[in-house]
Coordinates of C-alpha atoms in Angstrom, one line a residue:
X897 CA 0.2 2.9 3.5
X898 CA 4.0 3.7 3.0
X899 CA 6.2 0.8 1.0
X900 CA 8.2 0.4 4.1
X901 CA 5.6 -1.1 6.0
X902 CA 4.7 -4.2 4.2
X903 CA 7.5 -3.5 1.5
X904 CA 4.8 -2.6 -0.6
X905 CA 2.4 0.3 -1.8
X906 CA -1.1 -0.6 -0.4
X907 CA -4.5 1.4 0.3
X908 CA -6.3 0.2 3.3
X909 CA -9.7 0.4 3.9
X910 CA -11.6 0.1 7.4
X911 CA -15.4 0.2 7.2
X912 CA -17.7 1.3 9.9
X913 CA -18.1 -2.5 10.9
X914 CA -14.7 -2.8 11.6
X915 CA -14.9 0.0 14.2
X916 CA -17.9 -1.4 16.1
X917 CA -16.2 -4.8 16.0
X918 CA -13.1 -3.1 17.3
X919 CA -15.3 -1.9 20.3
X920 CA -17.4 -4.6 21.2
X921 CA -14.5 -7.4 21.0
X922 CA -16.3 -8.6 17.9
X923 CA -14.5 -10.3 15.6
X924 CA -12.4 -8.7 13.9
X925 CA -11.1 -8.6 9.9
X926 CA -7.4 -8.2 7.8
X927 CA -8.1 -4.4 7.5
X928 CA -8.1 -4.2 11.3
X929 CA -4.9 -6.0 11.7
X930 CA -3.2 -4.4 9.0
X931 CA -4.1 -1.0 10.8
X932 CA -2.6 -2.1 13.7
X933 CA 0.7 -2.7 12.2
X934 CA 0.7 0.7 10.8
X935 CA 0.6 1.7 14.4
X936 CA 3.5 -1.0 15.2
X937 CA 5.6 0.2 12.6
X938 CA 5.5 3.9 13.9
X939 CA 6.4 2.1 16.8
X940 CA 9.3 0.4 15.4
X941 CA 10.9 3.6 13.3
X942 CA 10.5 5.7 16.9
X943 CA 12.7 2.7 19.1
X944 CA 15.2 2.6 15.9
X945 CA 14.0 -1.2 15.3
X946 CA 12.9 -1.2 11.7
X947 CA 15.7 -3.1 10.3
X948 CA 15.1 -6.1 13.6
X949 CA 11.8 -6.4 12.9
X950 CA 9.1 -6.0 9.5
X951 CA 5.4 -7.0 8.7
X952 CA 4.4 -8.5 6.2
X953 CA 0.5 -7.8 5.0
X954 CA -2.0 -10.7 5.9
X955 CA -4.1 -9.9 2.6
X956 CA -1.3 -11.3 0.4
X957 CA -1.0 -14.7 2.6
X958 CA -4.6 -16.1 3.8
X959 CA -5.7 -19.4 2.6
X960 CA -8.9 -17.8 1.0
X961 CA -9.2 -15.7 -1.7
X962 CA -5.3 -15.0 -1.7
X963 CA -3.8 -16.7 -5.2
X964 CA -2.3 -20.2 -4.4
X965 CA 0.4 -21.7 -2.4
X966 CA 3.2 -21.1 -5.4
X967 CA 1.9 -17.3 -5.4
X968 CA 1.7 -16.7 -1.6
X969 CA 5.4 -18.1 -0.9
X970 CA 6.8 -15.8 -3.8
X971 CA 5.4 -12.7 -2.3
X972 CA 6.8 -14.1 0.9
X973 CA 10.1 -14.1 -0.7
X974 CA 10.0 -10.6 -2.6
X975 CA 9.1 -9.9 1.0
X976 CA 12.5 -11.2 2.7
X977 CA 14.7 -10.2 -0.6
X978 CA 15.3 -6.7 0.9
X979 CA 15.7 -8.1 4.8
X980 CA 18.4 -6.7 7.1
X981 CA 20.8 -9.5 8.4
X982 CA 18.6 -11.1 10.8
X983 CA 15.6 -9.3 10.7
X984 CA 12.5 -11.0 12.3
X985 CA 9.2 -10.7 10.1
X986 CA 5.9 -11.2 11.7
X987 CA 3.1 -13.0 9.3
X988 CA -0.5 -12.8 11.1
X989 CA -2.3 -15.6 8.7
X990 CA -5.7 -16.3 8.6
X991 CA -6.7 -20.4 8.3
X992 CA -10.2 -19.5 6.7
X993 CA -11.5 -18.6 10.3
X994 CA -8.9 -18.4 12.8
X995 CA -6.1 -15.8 13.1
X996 CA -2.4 -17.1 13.9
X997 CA 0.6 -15.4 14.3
X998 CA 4.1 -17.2 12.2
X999 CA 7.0 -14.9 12.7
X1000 CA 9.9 -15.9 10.7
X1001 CA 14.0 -15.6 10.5
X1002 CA 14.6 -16.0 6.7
X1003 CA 18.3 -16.1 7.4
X1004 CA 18.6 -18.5 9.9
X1005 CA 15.8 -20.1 8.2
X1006 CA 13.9 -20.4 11.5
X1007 CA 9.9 -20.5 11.8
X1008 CA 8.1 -19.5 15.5
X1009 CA 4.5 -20.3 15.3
X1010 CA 2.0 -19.1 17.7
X1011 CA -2.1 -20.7 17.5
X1012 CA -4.0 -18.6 20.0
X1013 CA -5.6 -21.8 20.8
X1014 CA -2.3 -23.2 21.4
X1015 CA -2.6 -26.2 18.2
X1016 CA 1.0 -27.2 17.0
X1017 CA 1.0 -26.8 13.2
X1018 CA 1.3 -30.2 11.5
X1019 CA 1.5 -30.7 7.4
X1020 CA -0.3 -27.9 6.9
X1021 CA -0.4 -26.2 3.8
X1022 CA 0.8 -22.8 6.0
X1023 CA 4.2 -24.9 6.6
X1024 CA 4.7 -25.4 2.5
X1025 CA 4.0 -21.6 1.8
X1026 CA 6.4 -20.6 4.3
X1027 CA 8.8 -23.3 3.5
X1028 CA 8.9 -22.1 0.3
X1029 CA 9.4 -18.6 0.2
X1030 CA 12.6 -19.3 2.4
X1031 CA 13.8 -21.3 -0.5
X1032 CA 13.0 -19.0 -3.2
X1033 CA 14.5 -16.1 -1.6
X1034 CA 17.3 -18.3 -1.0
X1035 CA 17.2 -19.0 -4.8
X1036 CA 17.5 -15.8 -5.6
X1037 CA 20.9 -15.7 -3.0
X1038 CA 22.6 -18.1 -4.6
X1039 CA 22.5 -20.1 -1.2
X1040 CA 21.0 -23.4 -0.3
X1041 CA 18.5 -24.1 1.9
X1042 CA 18.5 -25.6 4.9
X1043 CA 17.9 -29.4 4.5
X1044 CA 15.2 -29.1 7.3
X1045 CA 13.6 -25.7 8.1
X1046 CA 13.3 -25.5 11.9
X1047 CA 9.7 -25.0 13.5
X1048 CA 9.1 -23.7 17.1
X1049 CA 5.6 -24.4 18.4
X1050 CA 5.2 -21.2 20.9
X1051 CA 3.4 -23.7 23.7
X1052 CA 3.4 -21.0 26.4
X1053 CA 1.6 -18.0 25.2
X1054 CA -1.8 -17.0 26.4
X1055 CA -4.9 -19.1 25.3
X1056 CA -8.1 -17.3 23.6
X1057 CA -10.6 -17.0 26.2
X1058 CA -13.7 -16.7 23.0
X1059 CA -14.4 -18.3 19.6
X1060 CA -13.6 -14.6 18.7
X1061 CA -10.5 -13.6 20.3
X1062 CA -7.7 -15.1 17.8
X1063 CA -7.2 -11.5 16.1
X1064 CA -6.4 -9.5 19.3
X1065 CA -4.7 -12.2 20.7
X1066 CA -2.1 -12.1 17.6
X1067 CA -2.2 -8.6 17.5
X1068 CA -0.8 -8.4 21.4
X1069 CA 1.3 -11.0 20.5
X1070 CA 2.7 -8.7 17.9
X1071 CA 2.2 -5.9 20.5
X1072 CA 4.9 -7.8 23.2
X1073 CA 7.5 -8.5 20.2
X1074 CA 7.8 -5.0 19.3
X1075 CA 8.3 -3.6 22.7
X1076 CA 11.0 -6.2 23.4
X1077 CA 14.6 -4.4 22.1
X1078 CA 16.0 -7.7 23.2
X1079 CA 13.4 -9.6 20.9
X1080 CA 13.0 -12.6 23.5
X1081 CA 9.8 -13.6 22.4
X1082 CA 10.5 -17.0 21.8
X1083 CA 12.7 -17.4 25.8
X1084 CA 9.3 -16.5 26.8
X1085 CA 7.0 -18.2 25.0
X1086 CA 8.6 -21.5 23.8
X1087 CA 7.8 -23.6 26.9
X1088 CA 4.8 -23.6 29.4
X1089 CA 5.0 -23.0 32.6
X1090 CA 3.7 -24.1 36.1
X1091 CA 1.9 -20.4 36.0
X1092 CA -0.2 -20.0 33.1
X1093 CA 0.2 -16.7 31.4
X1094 CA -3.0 -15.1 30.8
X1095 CA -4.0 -11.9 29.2
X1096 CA -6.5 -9.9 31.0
X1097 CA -9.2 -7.6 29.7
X1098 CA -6.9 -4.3 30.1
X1099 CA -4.0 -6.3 28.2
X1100 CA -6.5 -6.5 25.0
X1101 CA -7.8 -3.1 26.0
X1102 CA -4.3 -1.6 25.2
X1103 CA -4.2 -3.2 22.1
X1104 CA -7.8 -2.0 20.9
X1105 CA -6.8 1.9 22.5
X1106 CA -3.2 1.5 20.5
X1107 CA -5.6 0.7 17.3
X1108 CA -7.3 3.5 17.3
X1109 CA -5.4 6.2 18.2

């Protein structure tokens, strides 16, 4: 994978059980996801929008087996150092066994966080690491920090329907963010509504069509 997708040179692998997980709305891994954001990034150099928005790759940020908090918010912020003036990044991060999409504004130090199960985040670890790598890459800036980092909890997106849904759910997330030139993500999402919004089987279907194409 090209450095211009997750700013950094990367082989992917996706095994044979990725593909039948893909298929059978199994559940699905990193490799899949990262995959997926290949596609989105095509997607993003084709509409001209690969200075508004970039990915950053889920292997580096996971709370298992991905070095510790100090480690994950400095690649965060090698991550942001060569950002556009407001450039969006989206962060799909993986609790230990639940997939959740953080999409973040390093410059106006603004956090959007989106649970498919629709859980505000609260003194997590996640916040720290995030946190963080705002403030190094602000570091290296020579600017200060915000003295409070804002979070918005994403209350009206579409809930999970299985115990197995949380990667496709993030990955149409990511899906809808891209194909928005306007970027509104957050006018759409931020509040719920009196009509819940609810993503049907073809909705995921697109996504798992998009994947492997």
């Amino acid at each position: 994978m090209e450095d211009k997708v997750f700013g950094i040179n990367k082989n992917q692998y996706v095994f044979k059980a990725d593909i039948h997980a893909l298929c059978t709305m199994g559940e699905l891994s990193g490799g899949v996801i990262c995959m997926y954001m290949l596609y989105l990034h095509e997607v993003l150099k084709r509409a001209k929008m690969s200075e508004m928005v970039g990915c950053v790759d889920p292997s580096q940020l996971g709370a298992l087996g991905c070095g510790n908090p100090t480690e994950r918010s400095r690649h965060l912020a090698n991550r942001f150092q060569n950002a556009k003036k407001w450039q969006i990044f989206m962060l799909p991060y993986n609790a230990g066994k639940h997939w959740m999409l953080t999409v973040v504004n390093p410059d106006e130090e603004t956090i959007y966080f989106m649970d498919p199960l629709r859980r505000r985040l609260i003194g997590d670890e996640w916040e720290k690491v995030v946190e963080n790598g705002i403030k190094i890459y602000n570091a290296h800036r020579n600017r200060s920090s915000r003295k409070s980092i804002l979070w918005q909890n994403m209350a009206g997106i579409p809930v999970q329907q299985t115990d197995k849904d949380c990667a496709i759910f993030i990955m149409r997330f990511m899906k809808e963010i891209v194909e928005d030139r306007n970027l509104q993500f957050a006018s759409k999402w931020q509040r719920r509504s009196s009509k819940e919004l609810v993503y049907t089987q073809k909705d995921l279907d697109a996504v798992r069509i998009e994947c492997l194409s």
